mmCIF file of C-alpha atoms in Angstrom:
data_model
loop_
_atom_site.group_PDB
_atom_site.id
_atom_site.type_symbol
_atom_site.label_atom_id
_atom_site.label_comp_id
_atom_site.label_asym_id
_atom_site.label_seq_id
_atom_site.Cartn_x
_atom_site.Cartn_y
_atom_site.Cartn_z
ATOM 1 C CA MET A 431 0.008 0.019 0.059
ATOM 2 C CA ARG A 432 1.099 3.714 0.094
ATOM 3 C CA THR A 433 4.320 4.353 1.983
ATOM 4 C CA LEU A 434 3.911 6.684 4.932
ATOM 5 C CA GLN A 435 6.863 8.748 6.208
ATOM 6 C CA VAL A 436 5.173 9.409 9.639
ATOM 7 C CA VAL A 437 7.156 11.065 12.344
ATOM 8 C CA VAL A 438 4.537 11.240 15.045
ATOM 9 C CA ALA A 439 3.100 8.626 17.459
ATOM 10 C CA LEU A 440 -0.205 7.101 16.197
ATOM 11 C CA THR A 441 -2.899 5.217 18.126
ATOM 12 C CA THR A 442 -5.213 2.461 17.067
ATOM 13 C CA SER A 443 -8.550 1.238 18.489
ATOM 14 C CA MET A 444 -12.378 0.831 17.913
ATOM 15 C CA THR A 445 -14.057 -1.485 15.371
ATOM 16 C CA VAL A 446 -15.282 -0.902 11.790
ATOM 17 C CA THR A 447 -18.770 0.547 11.945
ATOM 18 C CA ALA A 448 -19.225 1.602 8.298
ATOM 19 C CA ALA A 449 -21.502 -0.569 6.185
ATOM 20 C CA TYR A 450 -20.231 -1.864 2.826
ATOM 21 C CA VAL A 451 -21.880 -3.383 -0.292
ATOM 22 C CA ASP A 452 -20.647 -6.499 -2.067
ATOM 23 C CA ALA A 453 -20.212 -4.919 -5.518
ATOM 24 C CA ARG A 454 -18.102 -7.666 -7.014
ATOM 25 C CA PRO A 455 -15.673 -5.291 -8.797
ATOM 26 C CA LYS A 456 -13.250 -7.628 -10.923
ATOM 27 C CA GLY A 457 -11.401 -4.765 -12.089
ATOM 28 C CA ARG A 458 -7.896 -4.798 -13.506
ATOM 29 C CA ALA A 459 -6.292 -1.737 -11.554
ATOM 30 C CA VAL A 460 -4.172 -2.854 -8.624
ATOM 31 C CA LYS A 461 -0.499 -3.051 -9.332
ATOM 32 C CA HIS A 462 1.284 -0.050 -10.337
ATOM 33 C CA ARG A 463 4.454 0.808 -12.303
ATOM 34 C CA PRO A 464 6.012 4.294 -11.594
ATOM 35 C CA VAL A 465 6.608 6.265 -14.832
ATOM 36 C CA ALA A 466 9.619 8.471 -13.949
ATOM 37 C CA ALA A 467 9.425 10.734 -16.852
ATOM 38 C CA LYS A 468 5.973 11.975 -15.679
ATOM 39 C CA HIS A 469 7.331 13.529 -12.689
ATOM 40 C CA ALA A 470 8.339 17.167 -12.517
ATOM 41 C CA SER A 471 11.983 17.632 -11.814
ATOM 42 C CA ALA A 472 13.130 19.313 -8.576
ATOM 43 C CA LYS A 473 14.174 22.360 -10.650
ATOM 44 C CA HIS A 474 10.844 22.771 -12.241
ATOM 45 C CA ALA A 475 9.000 22.194 -8.802
ATOM 46 C CA THR A 476 10.779 24.854 -6.953
ATOM 47 C CA ARG A 477 10.711 27.589 -9.636
ATOM 48 C CA THR A 478 9.480 30.947 -8.517
ATOM 49 C CA LEU A 479 6.193 32.014 -10.143
ATOM 50 C CA PRO A 480 5.144 35.551 -11.199
ATOM 51 C CA CYS A 481 1.746 35.251 -9.324
ATOM 52 C CA GLY A 482 0.890 32.915 -6.579
ATOM 53 C CA ASP A 483 2.633 29.646 -5.966
ATOM 54 C CA TYR A 484 2.162 25.870 -6.945
ATOM 55 C CA PHE A 485 0.179 25.282 -3.581
ATOM 56 C CA GLY A 486 -2.169 28.042 -4.201
ATOM 57 C CA PHE A 487 -2.869 27.069 -7.705
ATOM 58 C CA GLN A 488 -3.534 23.603 -6.818
ATOM 59 C CA VAL A 489 -5.897 24.473 -3.785
ATOM 60 C CA LEU A 490 -7.873 27.222 -6.076
ATOM 61 C CA LEU A 491 -8.182 24.624 -9.078
ATOM 62 C CA ASP A 492 -9.610 22.068 -6.765
ATOM 63 C CA ARG A 493 -12.265 24.507 -5.516
ATOM 64 C CA GLN A 494 -13.097 25.226 -9.004
ATOM 65 C CA GLY A 495 -13.832 21.647 -9.781
ATOM 66 C CA PHE A 496 -10.414 21.107 -11.828
ATOM 67 C CA SER A 497 -8.695 18.524 -9.621
ATOM 68 C CA PRO A 498 -5.006 18.702 -9.682
ATOM 69 C CA GLY A 499 -4.849 15.269 -7.790
ATOM 70 C CA GLN A 500 -3.093 14.919 -4.750
ATOM 71 C CA ILE A 501 -2.101 18.401 -3.377
ATOM 72 C CA ASP A 502 1.559 18.492 -2.659
ATOM 73 C CA GLY A 503 2.691 22.017 -3.531
ATOM 74 C CA LYS A 504 4.800 21.014 -6.677
ATOM 75 C CA ALA A 505 4.608 21.346 -10.267
ATOM 76 C CA GLY A 506 4.007 18.361 -12.317
ATOM 77 C CA ASP A 507 1.908 16.884 -15.119
ATOM 78 C CA ASN A 508 -1.374 16.674 -13.173
ATOM 79 C CA LEU A 509 -1.247 20.320 -12.250
ATOM 80 C CA ALA A 510 -0.337 21.345 -15.817
ATOM 81 C CA HIS A 511 -3.296 19.417 -17.222
ATOM 82 C CA ALA A 512 -5.646 20.925 -14.592
ATOM 83 C CA LEU A 513 -4.411 24.282 -15.493
ATOM 84 C CA ALA A 514 -4.894 23.657 -19.287
ATOM 85 C CA ALA A 515 -8.428 22.398 -18.648
ATOM 86 C CA PHE A 516 -9.198 25.479 -16.622
ATOM 87 C CA GLN A 517 -7.692 27.733 -19.114
ATOM 88 C CA ALA A 518 -9.541 26.201 -22.122
ATOM 89 C CA ALA A 519 -12.829 26.320 -19.997
ATOM 90 C CA LYS A 520 -12.263 30.038 -19.442
ATOM 91 C CA ARG A 521 -10.776 30.902 -22.726
ATOM 92 C CA LEU A 522 -7.452 31.869 -21.529
ATOM 93 C CA ALA A 523 -4.159 31.407 -23.361
ATOM 94 C CA GLY A 524 -2.162 29.808 -20.743
ATOM 95 C CA ASN A 525 -2.028 26.396 -22.132
ATOM 96 C CA GLY A 526 -0.949 24.706 -18.868
ATOM 97 C CA ALA A 527 1.185 27.541 -17.698
ATOM 98 C CA ALA A 528 0.744 28.916 -13.964
ATOM 99 C CA ASP A 529 0.528 32.481 -15.140
ATOM 100 C CA CYS A 530 -0.900 35.719 -13.682
ATOM 101 C CA GLU A 531 -3.855 35.741 -15.952
ATOM 102 C CA THR A 532 -5.001 32.279 -14.585
ATOM 103 C CA TRP A 533 -4.055 33.185 -11.105
ATOM 104 C CA ARG A 534 -6.525 36.212 -11.111
ATOM 105 C CA THR A 535 -9.287 34.283 -13.064
ATOM 106 C CA LEU A 536 -9.058 31.684 -10.199
ATOM 107 C CA GLY A 537 -9.631 34.401 -7.586
ATOM 108 C CA GLY A 538 -6.151 34.447 -6.400
ATOM 109 C CA ASP A 539 -5.010 36.975 -3.659
ATOM 110 C CA PRO A 540 -8.397 38.586 -2.731
ATOM 111 C CA ALA A 541 -9.986 35.054 -2.414
ATOM 112 C CA ARG A 542 -10.073 33.341 0.936
ATOM 113 C CA PRO A 543 -6.538 31.871 1.643
ATOM 114 C CA PRO A 544 -5.658 28.492 0.294
ATOM 115 C CA ILE A 545 -4.625 27.506 3.930
ATOM 116 C CA ALA A 546 -7.249 26.798 6.627
ATOM 117 C CA THR A 547 -6.961 25.789 10.289
ATOM 118 C CA TYR A 548 -8.315 22.639 11.438
ATOM 119 C CA THR A 549 -8.593 21.180 14.875
ATOM 120 C CA VAL A 550 -7.716 17.449 15.253
ATOM 121 C CA THR A 551 -10.565 15.522 17.193
ATOM 122 C CA SER A 552 -10.374 12.278 19.275
ATOM 123 C CA GLN A 553 -12.285 10.512 16.649
ATOM 124 C CA ASP A 554 -9.603 11.502 14.092
ATOM 125 C CA VAL A 555 -6.994 9.688 16.151
ATOM 126 C CA ALA A 556 -9.322 6.651 17.468
ATOM 127 C CA GLY A 557 -9.326 4.695 14.098
ATOM 128 C CA PRO A 558 -9.837 2.032 13.175
ATOM 129 C CA PHE A 559 -6.560 1.872 11.592
ATOM 130 C CA VAL A 560 -4.445 -0.754 9.902
ATOM 131 C CA PRO A 561 -0.667 0.095 10.331
ATOM 132 C CA ASP A 562 0.537 -3.052 8.437
ATOM 133 C CA ILE A 563 -1.081 -3.820 4.997
ATOM 134 C CA PRO A 564 0.729 -6.329 2.995
ATOM 135 C CA LYS A 565 1.218 -5.924 -0.855
ATOM 136 C CA ASP A 566 0.068 -9.421 -1.435
ATOM 137 C CA LEU A 567 -3.656 -9.379 -2.519
ATOM 138 C CA VAL A 568 -4.235 -12.605 -1.186
ATOM 139 C CA GLU A 569 -2.817 -11.734 2.233
ATOM 140 C CA GLN A 570 -4.812 -8.436 2.298
ATOM 141 C CA SER A 571 -7.943 -10.733 1.964
ATOM 142 C CA LYS A 572 -7.283 -12.027 5.444
ATOM 143 C CA LEU A 573 -7.591 -8.642 7.007
ATOM 144 C CA PRO A 574 -10.782 -7.381 8.550
ATOM 145 C CA GLY A 575 -10.795 -4.245 6.695
ATOM 146 C CA LEU A 576 -8.591 -2.055 4.438
ATOM 147 C CA GLU A 577 -8.686 1.202 6.560
ATOM 148 C CA TYR A 578 -6.309 3.892 6.762
ATOM 149 C CA GLN A 579 -2.932 3.084 8.083
ATOM 150 C CA ALA A 580 -2.403 6.067 10.511
ATOM 151 C CA PRO A 581 -4.381 9.310 11.424
ATOM 152 C CA ILE A 582 -2.067 11.437 9.225
ATOM 153 C CA GLU A 583 -2.845 9.383 6.236
ATOM 154 C CA MET A 584 -6.536 10.003 6.757
ATOM 155 C CA LEU A 585 -6.207 13.550 7.486
ATOM 156 C CA ALA A 586 -4.222 13.985 4.245
ATOM 157 C CA GLU A 587 -6.914 12.316 2.174
ATOM 158 C CA ARG A 588 -9.481 14.500 3.931
ATOM 159 C CA PHE A 589 -7.848 17.563 2.775
ATOM 160 C CA HIS A 590 -6.841 16.169 -0.662
ATOM 161 C CA SER A 591 -3.122 16.334 0.000
ATOM 162 C CA SER A 592 0.046 14.177 0.662
ATOM 163 C CA PRO A 593 1.083 13.244 4.139
ATOM 164 C CA ALA A 594 4.519 14.975 3.456
ATOM 165 C CA LEU A 595 2.513 18.282 2.806
ATOM 166 C CA LEU A 596 0.900 18.148 6.143
ATOM 167 C CA GLN A 597 4.061 17.426 7.829
ATOM 168 C CA ARG A 598 5.703 20.365 5.880
ATOM 169 C CA LEU A 599 2.706 22.851 6.857
ATOM 170 C CA ASN A 600 2.794 21.614 10.570
ATOM 171 C CA ALA A 601 6.569 20.971 11.313
ATOM 172 C CA GLY A 602 7.023 19.400 14.664
ATOM 173 C CA ALA A 603 3.277 18.766 15.033
ATOM 174 C CA ALA A 604 1.902 15.514 16.892
ATOM 175 C CA PHE A 605 -1.470 15.746 15.107
ATOM 176 C CA ALA A 606 -2.963 14.933 18.669
ATOM 177 C CA PRO A 607 -6.626 15.859 19.789
ATOM 178 C CA GLY A 608 -7.301 19.435 20.420
ATOM 179 C CA GLN A 609 -4.046 20.512 18.144
ATOM 180 C CA GLN A 610 -4.706 23.048 15.492
ATOM 181 C CA ILE A 611 -3.225 22.206 12.214
ATOM 182 C CA ARG A 612 -2.795 24.012 8.841
ATOM 183 C CA VAL A 613 -4.365 22.183 5.780
ATOM 184 C CA PRO A 614 -5.245 22.965 2.364
ATOM 185 C CA SER A 615 -8.710 24.977 2.278
ATOM 186 C CA VAL A 616 -10.651 22.515 0.115
ATOM 187 C CA THR A 617 -14.086 20.710 0.847
ATOM 188 C CA PRO A 618 -13.192 17.892 3.155
ATOM 189 C CA PHE A 619 -13.488 14.391 2.089
ATOM 190 C CA ASP A 620 -14.919 11.749 4.301
ATOM 191 C CA ALA A 621 -14.199 8.178 3.421
ATOM 192 C CA SER A 622 -16.832 6.753 5.733
ATOM 193 C CA ALA A 623 -19.775 9.084 4.289
ATOM 194 C CA LYS A 624 -21.600 8.194 1.057
ATOM 195 C CA PRO A 625 -21.697 11.042 -1.294
ATOM 196 C CA ALA A 626 -25.170 12.374 -2.030
ATOM 197 C CA ALA A 627 -26.281 12.634 -5.559
ATOM 198 C CA ASP A 628 -25.871 16.044 -7.240
ATOM 199 C CA ALA A 629 -29.072 17.611 -8.205
ATOM 200 C CA ALA A 630 -27.453 19.163 -11.251
ATOM 201 C CA SER A 631 -26.094 15.908 -12.702
ATOM 202 C CA THR A 632 -28.824 15.346 -15.427
ATOM 203 C CA GLY A 633 -27.711 14.877 -19.051
ATOM 204 C CA LEU A 634 -23.906 14.737 -18.349
ATOM 205 C CA VAL A 635 -21.095 12.783 -20.029
ATOM 206 C CA VAL A 636 -18.051 11.278 -18.878
ATOM 207 C CA GLN A 637 -15.011 11.213 -21.089
ATOM 208 C CA VAL A 638 -11.667 9.684 -20.389
ATOM 209 C CA THR A 639 -8.759 10.667 -22.371
ATOM 210 C CA ARG A 640 -5.456 8.902 -22.731
ATOM 211 C CA ALA A 641 -3.738 11.618 -24.241
ATOM 212 C CA ASP A 642 -3.743 13.889 -21.141
ATOM 213 C CA SER A 643 -4.582 11.001 -18.446
ATOM 214 C CA ALA A 644 -7.881 12.966 -17.570
ATOM 215 C CA LEU A 645 -11.300 12.419 -16.846
ATOM 216 C CA ARG A 646 -13.903 15.290 -17.787
ATOM 217 C CA VAL A 647 -17.521 15.440 -16.797
ATOM 218 C CA LEU A 648 -19.343 17.490 -19.687
ATOM 219 C CA ARG A 649 -22.633 19.022 -20.029
ATOM 220 C CA PRO A 650 -24.686 18.585 -23.366
ATOM 221 C CA ASP A 651 -23.052 22.007 -24.538
ATOM 222 C CA GLY A 652 -19.722 20.694 -23.744
ATOM 223 C CA ALA A 653 -18.942 22.739 -20.628
ATOM 224 C CA VAL A 654 -16.922 21.178 -18.074
ATOM 225 C CA VAL A 655 -18.476 20.312 -14.791
ATOM 226 C CA PHE A 656 -15.611 18.322 -13.270
ATOM 227 C CA PHE A 657 -12.070 17.648 -14.326
ATOM 228 C CA ALA A 658 -9.691 14.959 -12.596
ATOM 229 C CA PRO A 659 -6.466 13.228 -13.367
ATOM 230 C CA VAL A 660 -6.611 9.609 -13.820
ATOM 231 C CA THR A 661 -4.441 6.278 -14.348
ATOM 232 C CA THR A 662 -5.480 4.352 -17.451
ATOM 233 C CA GLY A 663 -4.271 1.061 -18.993
ATOM 234 C CA SER A 664 -0.831 -0.104 -20.035
ATOM 235 C CA VAL A 665 0.760 -2.030 -22.892
ATOM 236 C CA HIS A 666 -0.653 -5.071 -21.691
ATOM 237 C CA ASP A 667 -4.145 -3.793 -20.722
ATOM 238 C CA PRO A 668 -4.575 -0.656 -22.791
ATOM 239 C CA LEU A 669 -7.746 1.486 -22.236
ATOM 240 C CA PRO A 670 -10.427 0.030 -24.365
ATOM 241 C CA THR A 671 -11.634 2.939 -26.658
ATOM 242 C CA GLY A 672 -15.364 3.069 -27.019
ATOM 243 C CA ASP A 673 -18.725 4.230 -25.808
ATOM 244 C CA TYR A 674 -20.224 2.622 -22.645
ATOM 245 C CA LYS A 675 -22.433 3.392 -19.853
ATOM 246 C CA VAL A 676 -22.630 3.354 -16.025
ATOM 247 C CA THR A 677 -24.555 0.444 -14.695
ATOM 248 C CA THR A 678 -24.156 0.498 -10.929
ATOM 249 C CA ILE A 679 -22.266 2.634 -8.240
ATOM 250 C CA SER A 680 -20.930 0.859 -5.128
ATOM 251 C CA TRP A 681 -19.803 2.618 -2.039
ATOM 252 C CA ARG A 682 -16.895 0.854 0.039
ATOM 253 C CA PRO A 683 -17.071 -2.274 -2.012
ATOM 254 C CA VAL A 684 -15.391 -5.556 -1.532
ATOM 255 C CA PHE A 685 -12.862 -6.244 -4.226
ATOM 256 C CA HIS A 686 -12.954 -9.687 -5.587
ATOM 257 C CA TYR A 687 -9.416 -10.592 -6.812
ATOM 258 C CA ASN A 688 -9.398 -13.109 -9.754
ATOM 259 C CA PRO A 689 -5.798 -13.812 -10.807
ATOM 260 C CA GLU A 690 -7.055 -14.987 -13.939
ATOM 261 C CA LEU A 691 -7.634 -11.476 -15.169
ATOM 262 C CA PHE A 692 -4.180 -10.284 -14.394
ATOM 263 C CA TRP A 693 -1.436 -11.076 -16.889
ATOM 264 C CA ASP A 694 1.240 -10.541 -14.220
ATOM 265 C CA ALA A 695 -0.589 -12.508 -11.270
ATOM 266 C CA ASN A 696 1.193 -15.012 -9.296
ATOM 267 C CA PRO A 697 0.233 -18.389 -10.830
ATOM 268 C CA ARG A 698 -0.306 -19.755 -7.398
ATOM 269 C CA ASP A 699 -2.866 -17.229 -6.134
ATOM 270 C CA SER A 700 -6.372 -18.156 -5.458
ATOM 271 C CA LYS A 701 -9.409 -16.116 -5.713
ATOM 272 C CA ALA A 702 -9.758 -13.793 -2.863
ATOM 273 C CA ALA A 703 -12.424 -11.244 -1.421
ATOM 274 C CA ILE A 704 -10.676 -8.093 -0.198
ATOM 275 C CA LYS A 705 -12.573 -6.160 2.661
ATOM 276 C CA PRO A 706 -13.704 -2.505 2.123
ATOM 277 C CA GLY A 707 -11.842 0.592 2.984
ATOM 278 C CA PRO A 708 -9.956 3.523 1.592
ATOM 279 C CA ASN A 709 -6.841 1.008 1.092
ATOM 280 C CA ASN A 710 -8.798 -1.390 -0.787
ATOM 281 C CA PRO A 711 -7.445 -1.988 -4.299
ATOM 282 C CA VAL A 712 -10.330 -0.016 -5.740
ATOM 283 C CA GLY A 713 -10.464 2.566 -2.952
ATOM 284 C CA VAL A 714 -14.050 3.548 -1.701
ATOM 285 C CA VAL A 715 -15.891 3.766 -4.917
ATOM 286 C CA TRP A 716 -16.580 1.239 -7.663
ATOM 287 C CA ILE A 717 -18.524 2.590 -10.790
ATOM 288 C CA SER A 718 -19.507 -0.449 -13.234
ATOM 289 C CA LEU A 719 -19.768 0.052 -16.622
ATOM 290 C CA THR A 720 -21.342 -1.892 -19.541
ATOM 291 C CA LEU A 721 -17.838 -3.338 -20.188
ATOM 292 C CA GLU A 722 -17.082 -6.499 -18.450
ATOM 293 C CA HIS A 723 -14.548 -6.189 -15.606
ATOM 294 C CA TYR A 724 -13.848 -2.503 -16.147
ATOM 295 C CA GLY A 725 -15.046 0.538 -13.996
ATOM 296 C CA LEU A 726 -14.013 3.851 -12.529
ATOM 297 C CA HIS A 727 -13.024 3.758 -9.172
ATOM 298 C CA GLY A 728 -10.711 5.088 -6.290
ATOM 299 C CA THR A 729 -7.090 4.099 -5.108
ATOM 300 C CA PRO A 730 -5.127 3.229 -2.166
ATOM 301 C CA GLU A 731 -2.227 5.349 -3.656
ATOM 302 C CA PRO A 732 -3.491 8.788 -4.608
ATOM 303 C CA GLY A 733 0.250 9.961 -5.210
ATOM 304 C CA ASN A 734 0.394 7.538 -8.073
ATOM 305 C CA ILE A 735 -2.457 8.822 -10.074
ATOM 306 C CA GLY A 736 -1.386 10.307 -13.463
ATOM 307 C CA HIS A 737 2.170 8.782 -12.815
ATOM 308 C CA THR A 738 1.511 4.874 -13.143
ATOM 309 C CA GLU A 739 -0.048 2.258 -15.404
ATOM 310 C CA SER A 740 -3.045 0.268 -14.623
ATOM 311 C CA HIS A 741 -4.465 -3.017 -15.536
ATOM 312 C CA GLY A 742 -7.110 -1.215 -17.921
ATOM 313 C CA CYS A 743 -9.476 0.300 -15.281
ATOM 314 C CA VAL A 744 -9.784 4.087 -14.730
ATOM 315 C CA ARG A 745 -8.462 4.920 -11.192
ATOM 316 C CA LEU A 746 -8.842 8.347 -9.479
ATOM 317 C CA THR A 747 -7.863 9.788 -6.133
ATOM 318 C CA ASN A 748 -10.622 8.472 -3.525
ATOM 319 C CA TRP A 749 -11.863 12.198 -3.212
ATOM 320 C CA ASP A 750 -12.131 12.604 -6.848
ATOM 321 C CA ALA A 751 -13.849 9.323 -7.254
ATOM 322 C CA ALA A 752 -16.391 10.078 -4.424
ATOM 323 C CA ARG A 753 -17.146 13.341 -6.506
ATOM 324 C CA MET A 754 -17.695 11.375 -9.621
ATOM 325 C CA ALA A 755 -19.996 8.975 -7.796
ATOM 326 C CA ALA A 756 -22.263 12.145 -7.030
ATOM 327 C CA LEU A 757 -22.375 13.246 -10.709
ATOM 328 C CA VAL A 758 -23.139 10.025 -12.561
ATOM 329 C CA GLY A 759 -25.828 7.227 -12.214
ATOM 330 C CA PRO A 760 -27.087 4.179 -14.078
ATOM 331 C CA GLY A 761 -27.194 5.099 -17.805
ATOM 332 C CA THR A 762 -24.668 8.026 -17.650
ATOM 333 C CA PRO A 763 -22.574 7.685 -21.079
ATOM 334 C CA VAL A 764 -18.667 6.961 -20.516
ATOM 335 C CA LEU A 765 -16.729 7.613 -23.388
ATOM 336 C CA PHE A 766 -12.982 6.182 -23.571
ATOM 337 C CA ARG A 767 -10.827 8.012 -26.143
#
């Protein structure tokens, strides 16, 4: 599962109380391969901008529904693609650049600050947590649930960010109950709360494009309702281009691992059912399609979105997948391009 560089003491207790559905997702998106060329260089990531900074751009884009993926305060492909999508929607000339015109259009400077203050609660550190999650899927199936590994991981996902960013924003913090911490000022994500359907979701179309590793939710007139980075396909399991539709939406699904569907599976593996949780192989949401074994879903590794390959399915961060689930329903067209 995801690697956490945690420097604080963490507690675990309580029991799983969230209900789950047996959605039987049989998707192909579990193992990941880093693609180094997609990561921004250190020099690019620290370059001074004429207006604002990368953290501010990421937060403001997220607020506008143009997700940069995991907020980390750095440049990279995900941020550039979100900027380009926003600029195209607003008819700006930036072409993916973090420029002053885009900063002003996003509401930079006079807008509410990109950083908010949050008070850690007792519930935040109560769990349940699963500190040790094996990589092997059959071994994962032996766990009672695939919950967060630590409070800082949960808090990071709640505010759409990386654990490393929270640590940078709160140097020396213990993340203990009653402590105030600095977090990205975005709409908090709750991995235990099923998202309510969006009343404005009628007539929407989902489009997934390999060229920019992105998903767009579009109105009939082509206006972008939501944009997010995704991970799609690989050489062995390319994204199957075509027109499909949503069939069902499952919140906190059980993942049914079938090694016969994975070209690189261990031949000794048996079928296994992996319990629900944000660290489940398909995250907290599975959106089934009229294409057998394929779906749109979350991930246990949000930092890999847009930077790795999948086994064919379309993977988003958990918070973006939850937002998607509120916008689509049975019959929503999904176009793979």
